[in-house]
Amino acid sequence: MISSMTGYGRAEVEKEGRKVITEINSLNNRYRDINIRTPKSYSHYDPEIKELVQKHVKRGKILVAISVEEDPELFAARLDLDRENARMYYKVLTTLKDEFRLPGELEIGHFVNFPDLIKPAEKDDEEEVTKQMILEAVEKAVEEFLEMRAQEGGRLLDDMIRHIDKIEDFLLKAEKSSTENIRLYKEKLEERLKDLVGDMSVSQEMIANEAALVADRCDITEECVRIKSHLEMFRNCYDVDESVGKKMNFILQELYREVNTIGSKSISPDISHNVILLKEEIEKVREQVQNIE
């Protein structure tokens, strides 16, 4: 199934006065780049969160933002003083006061700018509950995120199918003009030979021999066969349950190369016109493929 590299997902999990909110969004990227933003006190869960997201995402620049909200009364009841840090700060401030003979006494106000003096005293079982809430919220957000990616991928696929069908139509038209291309080469060859030999007669045998030499140079049959093969490979990617963006992009490069070769062989206005249309359609598909995982 085709998936877009852009998407968004959001989920909330709430238990026992605590709420975890997870948001996931992504942008196009050639590779997989996952960034996790969690509150500092829960940042040690980042590796597990990243591993969870990696199971579902192959390409794209992914941002996972997690916030944890708590009932103020419950949060205040769990606050505890970090006595070790308090003693350290007291010692440092006392040393500064004595060394620089600062006036006044140390007061509680001197400590309020040290945020790590007071911290929530979370028990082991509460920490495990929070961890499970975070992972559950990430799972749910990923589900919504993947669903949105799949929906957007479906729209991209519909658009690409239209352009791929047009490529095939223009190719068939160019292929039908290939006989005309050879005829024009032959006429052009006759004119050049007459210019070279002047009034001397030019045998049909000579023209035929020369025409045979240039026929290979103006015959686009091989290129048309290869393009049809590339189109079939491209269509086979539609229902593949894996990341196909890179493969599609490679196929389009090969398509463009074959179309360029046809253009270099052609002196037929019809073929040249269809070559231009082919390139336009390939470029439109290429623009869409840049959005596919």
C-alpha positions as a Python dict, from the first residue, in 0.01 Angstrom:
ca = {
    (1, 'M'): (0, 0, 0),
    (2, 'I'): (128, 346, -95),
    (3, 'S'): (188, 577, 203),
    (4, 'S'): (266, 947, 203),
    (5, 'M'): (566, 1072, 399),
    (6, 'T'): (356, 1353, 548),
    (7, 'G'): (107, 1284, 823),
    (8, 'Y'): (-19, 1375, 1167),
    (9, 'G'): (-147, 1178, 1465),
    (10, 'R'): (-258, 1271, 1816),
    (11, 'A'): (-363, 1069, 2120),
    (12, 'E'): (-442, 1121, 2488),
    (13, 'V'): (-428, 868, 2772),
    (14, 'E'): (-559, 967, 3114),
    (15, 'K'): (-537, 771, 3441),
    (16, 'E'): (-542, 857, 3812),
    (17, 'G'): (-524, 1232, 3768),
    (18, 'R'): (-247, 1219, 3509),
    (19, 'K'): (-279, 1278, 3134),
    (20, 'V'): (-28, 1197, 2861),
    (21, 'I'): (-63, 1376, 2527),
    (22, 'T'): (130, 1256, 2222),
    (23, 'E'): (153, 1429, 1883),
    (24, 'I'): (334, 1291, 1578),
    (25, 'N'): (390, 1472, 1251),
    (26, 'S'): (626, 1414, 960),
    (27, 'L'): (776, 1585, 658),
    (28, 'N'): (948, 1455, 346),
    (29, 'N'): (1300, 1323, 386),
    (30, 'R'): (1518, 1089, 181),
    (31, 'Y'): (1599, 894, 495),
    (32, 'R'): (1440, 821, 832),
    (33, 'D'): (1500, 1092, 1091),
    (34, 'I'): (1310, 1056, 1421),
    (35, 'N'): (1321, 1326, 1689),
    (36, 'I'): (1163, 1273, 2032),
    (37, 'R'): (1058, 1557, 2263),
    (38, 'T'): (960, 1448, 2614),
    (39, 'P'): (965, 1621, 2952),
    (40, 'K'): (1312, 1600, 3106),
    (41, 'S'): (1196, 1367, 3385),
    (42, 'Y'): (1075, 1113, 3125),
    (43, 'S'): (1350, 1148, 2864),
    (44, 'H'): (1497, 809, 2962),
    (45, 'Y'): (1200, 653, 2778),
    (46, 'D'): (1309, 809, 2447),
    (47, 'P'): (1492, 499, 2314),
    (48, 'E'): (1182, 282, 2365),
    (49, 'I'): (959, 543, 2202),
    (50, 'K'): (1195, 571, 1905),
    (51, 'E'): (1209, 195, 1864),
    (52, 'L'): (829, 179, 1866),
    (53, 'V'): (800, 442, 1591),
    (54, 'Q'): (1075, 278, 1383),
    (55, 'K'): (865, -37, 1352),
    (56, 'H'): (609, 154, 1146),
    (57, 'V'): (806, 426, 963),
    (58, 'K'): (1075, 373, 699),
    (59, 'R'): (1128, 724, 559),
    (60, 'G'): (1054, 1082, 659),
    (61, 'K'): (1149, 1344, 914),
    (62, 'I'): (940, 1247, 1218),
    (63, 'L'): (875, 1457, 1527),
    (64, 'V'): (720, 1293, 1833),
    (65, 'A'): (616, 1543, 2102),
    (66, 'I'): (500, 1414, 2442),
    (67, 'S'): (364, 1614, 2733),
    (68, 'V'): (249, 1494, 3075),
    (69, 'E'): (-18, 1689, 3264),
    (70, 'E'): (-104, 1622, 3625),
    (71, 'D'): (-374, 1726, 3870),
    (72, 'P'): (-218, 2018, 4068),
    (73, 'E'): (-328, 1886, 4406),
    (74, 'L'): (-197, 1538, 4342),
    (75, 'F'): (126, 1681, 4204),
    (76, 'A'): (176, 1906, 4511),
    (77, 'A'): (116, 1613, 4745),
    (78, 'R'): (405, 1426, 4583),
    (79, 'L'): (659, 1708, 4597),
    (80, 'D'): (968, 1634, 4801),
    (81, 'L'): (1283, 1823, 4897),
    (82, 'D'): (1611, 1706, 4748),
    (83, 'R'): (1808, 1740, 5071),
    (84, 'E'): (2142, 1651, 4917),
    (85, 'N'): (2117, 1932, 4662),
    (86, 'A'): (1988, 2170, 4933),
    (87, 'R'): (2295, 2105, 5149),
    (88, 'M'): (2524, 2157, 4848),
    (89, 'Y'): (2363, 2491, 4759),
    (90, 'Y'): (2368, 2604, 5123),
    (91, 'K'): (2740, 2526, 5145),
    (92, 'V'): (2815, 2716, 4822),
    (93, 'L'): (2611, 3021, 4926),
    (94, 'T'): (2766, 3025, 5274),
    (95, 'T'): (3116, 3012, 5122),
    (96, 'L'): (3033, 3302, 4890),
    (97, 'K'): (2890, 3507, 5177),
    (98, 'D'): (3196, 3454, 5400),
    (99, 'E'): (3459, 3495, 5128),
    (100, 'F'): (3313, 3820, 4992),
    (101, 'R'): (3184, 3940, 5333),
    (102, 'L'): (2832, 3985, 5201),
    (103, 'P'): (2584, 4149, 5441),
    (104, 'G'): (2262, 3990, 5563),
    (105, 'E'): (2154, 3638, 5640),
    (106, 'L'): (2073, 3350, 5409),
    (107, 'E'): (1698, 3327, 5352),
    (108, 'I'): (1463, 3089, 5177),
    (109, 'G'): (1433, 3336, 4891),
    (110, 'H'): (1793, 3270, 4798),
    (111, 'F'): (1705, 2911, 4713),
    (112, 'V'): (1394, 2960, 4499),
    (113, 'N'): (1595, 2996, 4177),
    (114, 'F'): (1726, 2642, 4210),
    (115, 'P'): (1448, 2433, 4050),
    (116, 'D'): (1614, 2099, 4120),
    (117, 'L'): (1574, 2145, 4498),
    (118, 'I'): (1212, 2030, 4481),
    (119, 'K'): (1108, 1731, 4274),
    (120, 'P'): (811, 1496, 4250),
    (121, 'A'): (863, 1185, 4461),
    (122, 'E'): (739, 922, 4219),
    (123, 'K'): (721, 567, 4343),
    (124, 'D'): (839, 278, 4129),
    (125, 'D'): (486, 157, 4057),
    (126, 'E'): (375, 511, 3962),
    (127, 'E'): (672, 547, 3728),
    (128, 'E'): (582, 219, 3559),
    (129, 'V'): (222, 337, 3519),
    (130, 'T'): (344, 661, 3359),
    (131, 'K'): (573, 469, 3126),
    (132, 'Q'): (289, 247, 3009),
    (133, 'M'): (67, 552, 2959),
    (134, 'I'): (334, 717, 2744),
    (135, 'L'): (386, 407, 2530),
    (136, 'E'): (10, 357, 2496),
    (137, 'A'): (-37, 718, 2386),
    (138, 'V'): (246, 681, 2133),
    (139, 'E'): (88, 362, 1994),
    (140, 'K'): (-250, 531, 1948),
    (141, 'A'): (-96, 842, 1793),
    (142, 'V'): (104, 623, 1552),
    (143, 'E'): (-217, 444, 1446),
    (144, 'E'): (-385, 775, 1358),
    (145, 'F'): (-64, 898, 1197),
    (146, 'L'): (-37, 588, 975),
    (147, 'E'): (-404, 612, 880),
    (148, 'M'): (-358, 970, 765),
    (149, 'R'): (-43, 872, 573),
    (150, 'A'): (-234, 592, 400),
    (151, 'Q'): (-522, 824, 305),
    (152, 'E'): (-282, 1081, 161),
    (153, 'G'): (-94, 799, -12),
    (154, 'G'): (-418, 688, -177),
    (155, 'R'): (-471, 1037, -318),
    (156, 'L'): (-114, 1046, -447),
    (157, 'L'): (-160, 704, -607),
    (158, 'D'): (-478, 811, -788),
    (159, 'D'): (-295, 1109, -932),
    (160, 'M'): (9, 902, -1034),
    (161, 'I'): (-209, 641, -1206),
    (162, 'R'): (-360, 914, -1424),
    (163, 'H'): (-16, 1039, -1526),
    (164, 'I'): (123, 689, -1585),
    (165, 'D'): (-173, 612, -1812),
    (166, 'K'): (-100, 931, -2006),
    (167, 'I'): (264, 829, -2041),
    (168, 'E'): (154, 501, -2193),
    (169, 'D'): (-84, 682, -2434),
    (170, 'F'): (185, 925, -2552),
    (171, 'L'): (430, 638, -2591),
    (172, 'L'): (187, 447, -2815),
    (173, 'K'): (142, 757, -3030),
    (174, 'A'): (518, 800, -3062),
    (175, 'E'): (552, 431, -3147),
    (176, 'K'): (295, 462, -3426),
    (177, 'S'): (499, 745, -3574),
    (178, 'S'): (820, 540, -3582),
    (179, 'T'): (761, 427, -3943),
    (180, 'E'): (713, 789, -4043),
    (181, 'N'): (1039, 871, -3865),
    (182, 'I'): (1229, 616, -4077),
    (183, 'R'): (1063, 746, -4398),
    (184, 'L'): (1167, 1101, -4314),
    (185, 'Y'): (1523, 983, -4253),
    (186, 'K'): (1522, 814, -4594),
    (187, 'E'): (1394, 1126, -4770),
    (188, 'K'): (1649, 1340, -4591),
    (189, 'L'): (1923, 1095, -4690),
    (190, 'E'): (1818, 1108, -5056),
    (191, 'E'): (1830, 1486, -5053),
    (192, 'R'): (2177, 1488, -4897),
    (193, 'L'): (2307, 1233, -5145),
    (194, 'K'): (2172, 1436, -5438),
    (195, 'D'): (2336, 1748, -5300),
    (196, 'L'): (2665, 1562, -5281),
    (197, 'V'): (2664, 1401, -5627),
    (198, 'G'): (2486, 1681, -5812),
    (199, 'D'): (2326, 1576, -6139),
    (200, 'M'): (2468, 1224, -6123),
    (201, 'S'): (2202, 960, -6080),
    (202, 'V'): (2174, 795, -5740),
    (203, 'S'): (2084, 430, -5749),
    (204, 'Q'): (1807, 298, -5533),
    (205, 'E'): (2050, 32, -5414),
    (206, 'M'): (2284, 296, -5276),
    (207, 'I'): (1995, 470, -5104),
    (208, 'A'): (1872, 139, -4962),
    (209, 'N'): (2216, 54, -4824),
    (210, 'E'): (2254, 393, -4662),
    (211, 'A'): (1897, 381, -4532),
    (212, 'A'): (1968, 46, -4368),
    (213, 'L'): (2259, 201, -4181),
    (214, 'V'): (2057, 490, -4046),
    (215, 'A'): (1751, 276, -3973),
    (216, 'D'): (1912, 146, -3654),
    (217, 'R'): (1989, 500, -3547),
    (218, 'C'): (1631, 618, -3592),
    (219, 'D'): (1446, 303, -3482),
    (220, 'I'): (1284, 356, -3140),
    (221, 'T'): (1146, 4, -3099),
    (222, 'E'): (1392, -101, -2827),
    (223, 'E'): (1333, 214, -2627),
    (224, 'C'): (955, 166, -2647),
    (225, 'V'): (987, -195, -2528),
    (226, 'R'): (1200, -90, -2231),
    (227, 'I'): (963, 193, -2138),
    (228, 'K'): (669, -49, -2139),
    (229, 'S'): (868, -278, -1911),
    (230, 'H'): (945, 12, -1675),
    (231, 'L'): (578, 111, -1667),
    (232, 'E'): (483, -244, -1572),
    (233, 'M'): (743, -241, -1292),
    (234, 'F'): (607, 91, -1169),
    (235, 'R'): (251, -40, -1160),
    (236, 'N'): (365, -347, -969),
    (237, 'C'): (465, -113, -685),
    (238, 'Y'): (105, -2, -625),
    (239, 'D'): (4, -287, -395),
    (240, 'V'): (341, -378, -244),
    (241, 'D'): (330, -370, 137),
    (242, 'E'): (663, -193, 183),
    (243, 'S'): (839, 138, 129),
    (244, 'V'): (847, 193, -250),
    (245, 'G'): (932, 562, -291),
    (246, 'K'): (1301, 503, -370),
    (247, 'K'): (1222, 224, -616),
    (248, 'M'): (964, 438, -796),
    (249, 'N'): (1212, 723, -823),
    (250, 'F'): (1473, 493, -977),
    (251, 'I'): (1222, 362, -1233),
    (252, 'L'): (1131, 718, -1329),
    (253, 'Q'): (1499, 799, -1386),
    (254, 'E'): (1520, 505, -1627),
    (255, 'L'): (1200, 616, -1800),
    (256, 'Y'): (1339, 965, -1849),
    (257, 'R'): (1663, 824, -1992),
    (258, 'E'): (1477, 614, -2251),
    (259, 'V'): (1254, 906, -2351),
    (260, 'N'): (1563, 1124, -2398),
    (261, 'T'): (1706, 859, -2630),
    (262, 'I'): (1386, 856, -2836),
    (263, 'G'): (1406, 1234, -2861),
    (264, 'S'): (1766, 1221, -2985),
    (265, 'K'): (1671, 969, -3257),
    (266, 'S'): (1368, 1154, -3384),
    (267, 'I'): (1327, 1395, -3673),
    (268, 'S'): (952, 1332, -3684),
    (269, 'P'): (748, 1628, -3551),
    (270, 'D'): (491, 1388, -3408),
    (271, 'I'): (750, 1191, -3212),
    (272, 'S'): (923, 1507, -3091),
    (273, 'H'): (589, 1646, -2974),
    (274, 'N'): (507, 1326, -2785),
    (275, 'V'): (855, 1321, -2630),
    (276, 'I'): (785, 1662, -2479),
    (277, 'L'): (451, 1539, -2342),
    (278, 'L'): (616, 1225, -2205),
    (279, 'K'): (876, 1430, -2018),
    (280, 'E'): (607, 1656, -1872),
    (281, 'E'): (410, 1358, -1740),
    (282, 'I'): (719, 1186, -1599),
    (283, 'E'): (807, 1508, -1415),
    (284, 'K'): (457, 1526, -1268),
    (285, 'V'): (488, 1169, -1141),
    (286, 'R'): (835, 1244, -1004),
    (287, 'E'): (695, 1535, -801),
    (288, 'Q'): (439, 1302, -639),
    (289, 'V'): (694, 1026, -576),
    (290, 'Q'): (899, 1269, -365),
    (291, 'N'): (609, 1255, -116),
    (292, 'I'): (592, 875, -98),
    (293, 'E'): (752, 671, 178),
}
